[in-house]
Short mmCIF file of C-alpha atoms in Angstrom, two decimals:
data_model
loop_
_atom_site.label_atom_id
_atom_site.label_comp_id
_atom_site.label_asym_id
_atom_site.label_seq_id
_atom_site.Cartn_x
_atom_site.Cartn_y
_atom_site.Cartn_z
CA MET A 1 0.00 0.00 0.00
CA LYS A 2 1.34 3.39 -1.03
CA ALA A 3 2.09 5.80 1.85
CA GLU A 4 0.18 9.08 1.95
CA GLN A 5 2.25 11.99 0.77
CA PRO A 6 3.20 14.46 3.52
CA ASN A 7 1.77 17.46 1.67
CA SER A 8 -1.58 15.67 1.38
CA ALA A 9 -1.68 15.13 5.14
CA ARG A 10 -0.77 18.80 5.64
CA ASP A 11 -3.59 19.86 3.31
CA LYS A 12 -6.04 17.82 5.38
CA PHE A 13 -4.69 19.41 8.56
CA HIS A 14 -5.23 22.90 7.09
CA GLU A 15 -8.72 21.95 5.96
CA HIS A 16 -9.49 20.73 9.46
CA ILE A 17 -8.29 23.87 11.29
CA HIS A 18 -9.97 26.16 8.74
CA GLY A 19 -13.21 24.36 9.41
CA ASN A 20 -12.82 25.42 13.01
CA TYR A 21 -12.06 29.07 12.07
CA ILE A 22 -8.38 28.71 12.91
CA TYR A 23 -5.50 29.80 10.69
CA GLY A 24 -1.79 29.30 11.18
CA LEU A 25 0.53 32.30 11.37
CA TRP A 26 2.66 30.58 8.71
CA GLU A 27 -0.29 31.11 6.32
CA LEU A 28 -0.61 34.82 7.15
CA ALA A 29 3.00 35.94 7.44
CA SER A 30 2.95 37.48 3.96
CA GLN A 31 0.47 40.09 5.27
CA MET A 32 3.18 41.46 7.62
CA THR A 33 4.64 43.63 4.85
CA ALA A 34 7.92 45.55 5.05
CA HIS A 35 6.01 48.80 4.47
CA PRO A 36 2.37 49.85 4.03
CA GLU A 37 0.74 48.50 0.87
CA PRO A 38 -2.60 50.37 0.69
CA LYS A 39 -5.39 49.14 -1.55
CA ALA A 40 -6.45 52.73 -2.25
CA ILE A 41 -4.86 54.14 -5.39
CA PRO A 42 -3.94 57.70 -6.32
CA TYR A 43 -6.88 59.14 -8.22
CA MET A 44 -8.25 62.52 -9.36
CA TRP A 45 -11.67 63.94 -10.17
CA PRO A 46 -10.98 66.95 -12.47
CA TRP A 47 -13.37 69.86 -12.24
CA SER A 48 -14.11 69.44 -15.97
CA GLN A 49 -15.54 66.03 -15.04
CA LEU A 50 -17.21 67.08 -11.79
CA GLU A 51 -18.93 70.26 -12.97
CA PRO A 52 -21.43 68.74 -15.45
CA ILE A 53 -22.26 65.93 -13.00
CA VAL A 54 -22.89 68.43 -10.20
CA LYS A 55 -25.11 70.53 -12.46
CA ALA A 56 -27.08 67.45 -13.59
CA SER A 57 -27.57 66.34 -9.97
CA GLY A 58 -29.39 69.59 -9.26
CA GLU A 59 -31.86 68.77 -12.01
CA MET A 60 -32.23 65.03 -11.32
CA VAL A 61 -32.00 64.60 -7.54
CA PRO A 62 -34.32 66.40 -5.08
CA VAL A 63 -33.18 67.19 -1.55
CA GLY A 64 -35.29 65.10 0.83
CA ASP A 65 -34.18 63.13 3.87
CA GLU A 66 -30.78 62.63 2.21
CA ARG A 67 -28.42 65.34 1.03
CA ARG A 68 -27.45 65.96 -2.61
CA ALA A 69 -23.84 64.94 -2.04
CA LEU A 70 -21.77 63.20 -4.70
CA GLN A 71 -19.49 60.72 -2.93
CA LEU A 72 -16.01 60.17 -4.41
CA PHE A 73 -15.20 56.43 -4.31
CA ASN A 74 -11.61 55.31 -4.68
CA PRO A 75 -11.39 52.72 -7.52
CA GLY A 76 -8.87 50.66 -5.58
CA LEU A 77 -11.16 50.02 -2.62
CA GLY A 78 -13.64 47.67 -4.31
CA GLY A 79 -16.75 49.80 -3.93
CA ARG A 80 -16.15 50.83 -0.30
CA TRP A 81 -17.69 54.12 0.78
CA ALA A 82 -14.25 55.71 0.91
CA THR A 83 -11.99 58.13 -0.95
CA THR A 84 -8.94 56.92 1.01
CA ASN A 85 -8.83 54.14 3.60
CA ASN A 86 -10.04 56.42 6.43
CA LEU A 87 -11.64 59.42 4.66
CA ILE A 88 -14.53 60.15 2.35
CA ALA A 89 -14.80 63.32 0.25
CA ALA A 90 -17.91 64.50 -1.56
CA VAL A 91 -19.20 67.49 -3.46
CA GLN A 92 -22.56 68.80 -2.18
CA LEU A 93 -24.97 71.14 -3.96
CA LEU A 94 -27.76 73.13 -2.32
CA LEU A 95 -30.09 75.05 -4.63
CA PRO A 96 -31.94 78.29 -3.77
CA GLY A 97 -34.69 77.79 -1.22
CA GLU A 98 -33.63 74.28 -0.23
CA VAL A 99 -33.16 72.92 3.27
CA ALA A 100 -31.32 69.65 3.99
CA ARG A 101 -33.07 67.94 6.93
CA ALA A 102 -31.49 68.14 10.40
CA HIS A 103 -29.62 65.08 11.59
CA ARG A 104 -26.54 63.98 13.51
CA HIS A 105 -23.97 61.21 13.23
CA THR A 106 -20.84 59.99 14.94
CA PRO A 107 -18.54 60.69 11.95
CA THR A 108 -17.07 64.18 12.09
CA ALA A 109 -17.43 66.40 9.04
CA ILE A 110 -15.92 69.48 7.45
CA ARG A 111 -17.24 71.71 4.68
CA PHE A 112 -14.88 73.68 2.43
CA ILE A 113 -16.93 76.19 0.45
CA MET A 114 -16.28 75.99 -3.28
CA GLU A 115 -18.85 78.37 -4.82
CA GLY A 116 -21.66 80.65 -3.63
CA ARG A 117 -22.20 82.69 -0.49
CA GLY A 118 -24.86 83.46 2.08
CA ALA A 119 -26.20 79.94 2.70
CA TYR A 120 -25.59 78.35 6.08
CA THR A 121 -24.96 75.23 8.08
CA ALA A 122 -26.76 75.26 11.45
CA ILE A 123 -24.74 73.36 14.09
CA ASP A 124 -26.39 72.67 17.45
CA GLY A 125 -28.60 75.72 17.00
CA GLU A 126 -25.93 78.09 15.61
CA ARG A 127 -26.12 79.23 12.00
CA VAL A 128 -22.69 79.42 10.38
CA TYR A 129 -22.86 81.43 7.15
CA MET A 130 -20.79 80.44 4.14
CA GLU A 131 -18.36 82.35 1.96
CA PRO A 132 -16.04 80.87 -0.74
CA GLY A 133 -12.88 79.46 0.86
CA ASP A 134 -14.40 79.14 4.35
CA LEU A 135 -13.79 76.00 6.39
CA ILE A 136 -16.79 74.95 8.51
CA LEU A 137 -16.64 72.18 11.12
CA THR A 138 -19.34 69.75 12.19
CA PRO A 139 -18.14 67.87 15.28
CA SER A 140 -19.22 64.30 15.99
CA TRP A 141 -22.85 63.88 17.13
CA SER A 142 -23.77 67.55 16.55
CA TRP A 143 -27.25 68.31 15.29
CA HIS A 144 -26.92 70.07 11.94
CA ASP A 145 -28.91 71.11 8.90
CA HIS A 146 -28.12 73.14 5.76
CA GLY A 147 -30.17 75.96 4.29
CA ASN A 148 -29.95 78.22 1.28
CA GLU A 149 -32.11 81.36 1.50
CA THR A 150 -30.24 83.09 -1.34
CA ASP A 151 -31.12 83.14 -5.06
CA LYS A 152 -27.93 81.33 -6.12
CA PRO A 153 -26.77 77.70 -5.74
CA ILE A 154 -24.03 76.94 -3.22
CA LEU A 155 -21.41 74.21 -3.56
CA TRP A 156 -18.95 72.77 -1.08
CA MET A 157 -16.60 69.86 -0.54
CA ASP A 158 -17.53 67.55 2.32
CA GLY A 159 -14.84 65.63 4.21
CA LEU A 160 -15.75 62.97 6.75
CA ASP A 161 -14.08 60.11 8.63
CA ILE A 162 -16.89 57.66 7.75
CA PRO A 163 -14.59 54.79 6.65
CA LEU A 164 -12.65 54.98 9.94
CA ILE A 165 -15.81 55.11 12.08
CA ALA A 166 -17.33 52.20 10.13
CA SER A 167 -14.17 50.10 10.64
CA LEU A 168 -14.46 50.73 14.40
CA ASP A 169 -18.13 49.69 14.42
CA ALA A 170 -19.01 53.05 15.97
CA MET A 171 -21.49 54.32 13.37
CA PHE A 172 -24.60 56.04 14.70
CA PHE A 173 -27.06 58.21 12.70
CA GLN A 174 -30.22 59.95 13.79
CA PHE A 175 -32.71 62.36 12.21
CA TYR A 176 -33.95 65.32 14.26
CA THR A 177 -37.66 65.40 15.08
CA ALA A 178 -38.17 68.47 12.86
CA GLN A 179 -36.68 69.62 9.55
CA GLN A 180 -34.44 72.15 11.29
CA VAL A 181 -32.99 72.61 14.77
CA PRO A 182 -34.29 75.75 16.51
CA ALA A 183 -31.75 78.57 16.79
CA THR A 184 -30.35 78.80 20.33
CA ARG A 185 -27.24 80.93 19.66
CA PRO A 186 -26.56 83.99 17.51
CA PRO A 187 -25.27 83.40 13.97
CA ASN A 188 -21.52 82.80 13.82
CA ALA A 189 -21.35 82.86 17.64
CA SER A 190 -18.35 80.51 17.77
CA LYS A 191 -16.31 82.93 15.63
CA GLN A 192 -17.18 85.81 17.93
CA LEU A 193 -15.93 83.78 20.92
CA HIS A 194 -13.01 81.78 19.52
CA GLY A 195 -12.02 83.48 16.26
CA HIS A 196 -9.44 85.85 17.76
CA VAL A 197 -5.90 84.78 16.91
CA HIS A 198 -3.91 83.84 20.07
CA LEU A 199 -6.69 85.15 22.34
CA GLU A 200 -9.28 83.00 24.14
CA PRO A 201 -12.11 83.88 26.57
CA THR A 202 -10.94 83.17 30.12
CA TRP A 203 -14.42 82.30 31.39
CA ILE A 204 -14.84 79.31 29.06
CA LYS A 205 -13.31 76.32 30.80
CA GLU A 206 -14.59 73.47 28.62
CA LYS A 207 -12.10 72.15 26.06
CA PRO A 208 -13.91 69.79 23.70
CA GLN A 209 -11.93 67.35 21.57
CA ALA A 210 -13.18 69.03 18.39
CA SER A 211 -12.46 72.71 17.87
CA PRO A 212 -15.15 74.97 19.39
CA LEU A 213 -14.47 77.40 16.52
CA LEU A 214 -16.90 76.26 13.81
CA LEU A 215 -15.95 78.80 11.13
CA TYR A 216 -12.41 79.43 9.82
CA SER A 217 -13.00 82.28 7.40
CA TRP A 218 -11.22 82.57 4.08
CA ASP A 219 -10.30 86.22 4.71
CA GLN A 220 -8.23 85.29 7.75
CA THR A 221 -6.74 82.25 6.03
CA ARG A 222 -5.77 84.25 2.95
CA ARG A 223 -4.10 86.93 5.09
CA ALA A 224 -2.04 84.28 6.89
CA LEU A 225 -0.88 82.80 3.59
CA GLU A 226 0.02 86.22 2.21
CA ALA A 227 1.96 87.13 5.36
CA LEU A 228 4.11 84.01 4.99
CA ARG A 229 4.53 84.12 1.22
CA ASP A 230 8.20 85.15 1.45
CA GLN A 231 9.14 82.55 4.07
CA GLU A 232 11.19 79.54 3.02
CA GLY A 233 8.39 77.10 3.91
CA SER A 234 8.56 73.32 3.82
CA PRO A 235 10.66 71.70 1.12
CA PHE A 236 7.92 69.04 0.84
CA ASP A 237 4.74 71.15 1.11
CA GLY A 238 5.56 74.81 0.38
CA ILE A 239 3.87 77.37 2.61
CA ALA A 240 1.68 74.85 4.48
CA LEU A 241 -0.55 75.87 7.39
CA GLU A 242 -2.72 73.66 9.55
CA TYR A 243 -6.07 74.85 10.91
CA ARG A 244 -5.82 74.50 14.69
CA HIS A 245 -8.02 74.02 17.75
CA PRO A 246 -7.87 77.50 19.39
CA GLN A 247 -7.77 76.18 22.96
CA THR A 248 -5.38 73.22 22.68
CA GLY A 249 -3.35 73.99 19.55
CA GLY A 250 -4.16 70.51 18.28
CA PRO A 251 -5.94 69.45 15.08
CA VAL A 252 -9.46 70.77 14.48
CA MET A 253 -10.89 67.23 14.86
CA PRO A 254 -9.52 64.28 16.83
CA THR A 255 -9.56 62.11 13.68
CA MET A 256 -9.00 64.64 10.91
CA ALA A 257 -6.58 67.46 10.20
CA CYS A 258 -7.18 70.29 7.73
CA TRP A 259 -4.36 72.03 5.85
CA ILE A 260 -4.06 74.96 3.45
CA GLN A 261 -0.98 75.20 1.21
CA LEU A 262 0.44 77.94 -0.99
CA LEU A 263 2.73 77.11 -3.92
CA ARG A 264 4.45 80.14 -5.34
CA PRO A 265 4.80 80.60 -9.13
CA GLY A 266 7.07 77.91 -10.53
CA GLU A 267 7.54 76.27 -7.11
CA ARG A 268 8.22 72.52 -7.05
CA THR A 269 8.31 70.63 -3.78
CA ARG A 270 10.51 67.65 -3.02
CA ALA A 271 8.99 64.18 -2.83
CA HIS A 272 8.32 62.40 0.43
CA ARG A 273 5.90 59.84 1.81
CA HIS A 274 4.25 59.29 5.16
CA THR A 275 1.70 57.10 6.86
CA GLY A 276 -1.75 58.64 6.67
CA SER A 277 -3.77 59.59 3.63
CA ALA A 278 -5.00 62.95 2.25
CA VAL A 279 -7.63 64.36 -0.08
CA TYR A 280 -6.69 67.61 -1.86
CA TYR A 281 -9.00 70.28 -3.29
CA VAL A 282 -7.52 72.86 -5.66
CA VAL A 283 -8.74 76.23 -4.36
CA GLN A 284 -6.98 78.28 -7.04
CA GLY A 285 -4.34 77.99 -9.71
CA GLN A 286 -3.06 75.14 -11.81
CA GLY A 287 -0.28 72.63 -11.53
CA GLU A 288 0.72 69.01 -11.19
CA SER A 289 1.23 66.40 -8.49
CA VAL A 290 3.39 63.34 -9.00
CA ILE A 291 2.14 60.46 -6.83
CA ASP A 292 4.06 57.19 -6.94
CA GLY A 293 5.47 58.09 -10.33
CA GLN A 294 2.12 59.12 -11.89
CA ARG A 295 1.55 62.71 -13.02
CA PHE A 296 -1.80 64.35 -12.11
CA VAL A 297 -2.46 67.59 -14.00
CA TRP A 298 -4.96 69.70 -12.09
CA SER A 299 -6.68 73.08 -12.07
CA LYS A 300 -9.19 74.94 -9.86
CA GLY A 301 -11.91 72.63 -8.57
CA SER A 302 -10.06 69.33 -9.01
CA ILE A 303 -10.02 66.80 -6.13
CA ILE A 304 -7.14 64.36 -5.66
CA ALA A 305 -6.92 61.25 -3.47
CA GLN A 306 -3.49 60.45 -2.04
CA PRO A 307 -3.14 57.06 -0.30
CA SER A 308 -0.98 56.38 2.72
CA TRP A 309 2.76 55.86 2.14
CA ALA A 310 2.56 57.19 -1.44
CA LEU A 311 5.52 59.27 -2.65
CA HIS A 312 4.17 62.69 -3.61
CA GLU A 313 5.35 66.10 -4.74
CA HIS A 314 3.55 69.17 -6.08
CA ILE A 315 4.40 71.65 -8.82
CA ASN A 316 2.92 75.06 -9.58
CA THR A 317 3.27 75.15 -13.37
CA SER A 318 2.34 78.82 -13.67
CA ALA A 319 5.14 81.39 -13.96
CA SER A 320 2.98 84.20 -12.57
CA GLU A 321 0.02 82.87 -10.54
CA GLU A 322 0.01 81.32 -7.07
CA THR A 323 -1.62 77.98 -6.36
CA VAL A 324 -3.59 77.15 -3.20
CA LEU A 325 -4.46 73.60 -2.09
CA PHE A 326 -6.81 72.66 0.74
CA SER A 327 -6.61 69.14 2.19
CA ILE A 328 -8.11 66.82 4.77
CA GLN A 329 -5.77 64.30 6.34
CA ASP A 330 -6.09 61.39 8.80
CA THR A 331 -2.71 62.05 10.44
CA PRO A 332 -4.15 62.81 13.93
CA VAL A 333 -5.17 59.14 14.22
CA LEU A 334 -1.70 57.91 13.23
CA GLU A 335 0.01 60.40 15.56
CA LYS A 336 -2.15 59.46 18.57
CA LEU A 337 -1.36 55.78 18.01
CA GLY A 338 2.35 56.41 17.54
CA LEU A 339 2.14 55.17 13.92
CA TYR A 340 3.08 58.31 12.01
CA TYR A 341 6.23 57.77 9.93
CA GLU A 342 7.73 60.01 7.24
CA ASP A 343 10.35 59.23 4.62
CA PRO A 344 11.89 61.75 2.15
CA LEU A 345 13.06 60.67 -1.30
CA ALA A 346 16.85 60.97 -1.19
CA GLU A 347 17.85 60.15 -4.77
CA ASN A 348 17.35 62.12 -8.00
CA GLY A 349 17.44 65.46 -6.20
CA GLY A 350 14.31 64.53 -4.25
CA HIS A 351 12.12 64.21 -7.36
CA GLN A 352 10.37 61.22 -8.89
CA ASN A 353 10.70 59.89 -12.39
CA VAL A 354 7.32 60.18 -14.12
CA ALA A 355 6.20 56.85 -15.54
CA SER A 356 2.66 57.81 -16.65
CA THR A 357 0.06 60.58 -16.71
CA PHE A 358 -3.34 60.10 -15.08
CA ARG A 359 -6.42 59.93 -17.29
CA PRO A 360 -9.89 59.90 -15.62
CA GLY A 361 -11.55 56.49 -15.83
CA ALA A 362 -8.37 54.73 -16.95
#
């Protein structure tokens, strides 16, 4: 009688342990990679692609219980509700006279205003009015609704940590009992209290994890960028500023950082990579980003997904105009867990060789 081959016996052993929901470390060791290997891929939604879709959504999709928000899905994540592994970005349109029903959820949210002015987000009874370039925060579990009492559409980029919250099984969502939350504070009250640079009210002792300043106005942001225009800046990010919690100096949200970057005419940053992903919105100007050897040519309104540990550098291709980039990043999570790592590209003068140029849908 022929003896059973050892590999056949081993196959039966594996079949037996798998049937009991047990796997050997020797089967999984390949998942302990030498460096991060994200499934998300670098991707871009050019404004030339987004604009007609946004316009059509206003004609085809009414605002009811759900918002008219176009979610940007990363093609590398297999249909997950995610732009990067931990972040989702969307473009939301509110037409004249519309109100998006009041609700709350555990994911935190930001709004960066793209076009239009005079509409508002009401957060826990405080109306925060919108201007182009403003950053508006919606902390976790805050009641909020959106309203447009003007005669023009308003458009903004949403940024939320939905994929992270979903992976932690901490997702909660609830509609308010009425369409809108009653006003309990004056409009833009948080800016009146907390919007004074380096000055904070002494009588307010609470220090919430999310920034109590709900509105970071574009006027103040623009002045800060202009004041630092002639500084050397970061070799990797140019004149890069982070929006900060006014009381603690930390990120605006415990799970999400917000940045604004200025690239001067002709400026090209050096390439580096780090743990943590980012989603960029082009506020003004034109240029290119090279992400893992792929060139992304962008202009005002474009949105770019940058995965974790991807080599990246940015170029302002204009000889006369400045470029401004806004971004959301999940770095606060990595930093809190002691998992933030950064690595500059040392060879080739700190610049990548371009292997291909991005084409939407390719």
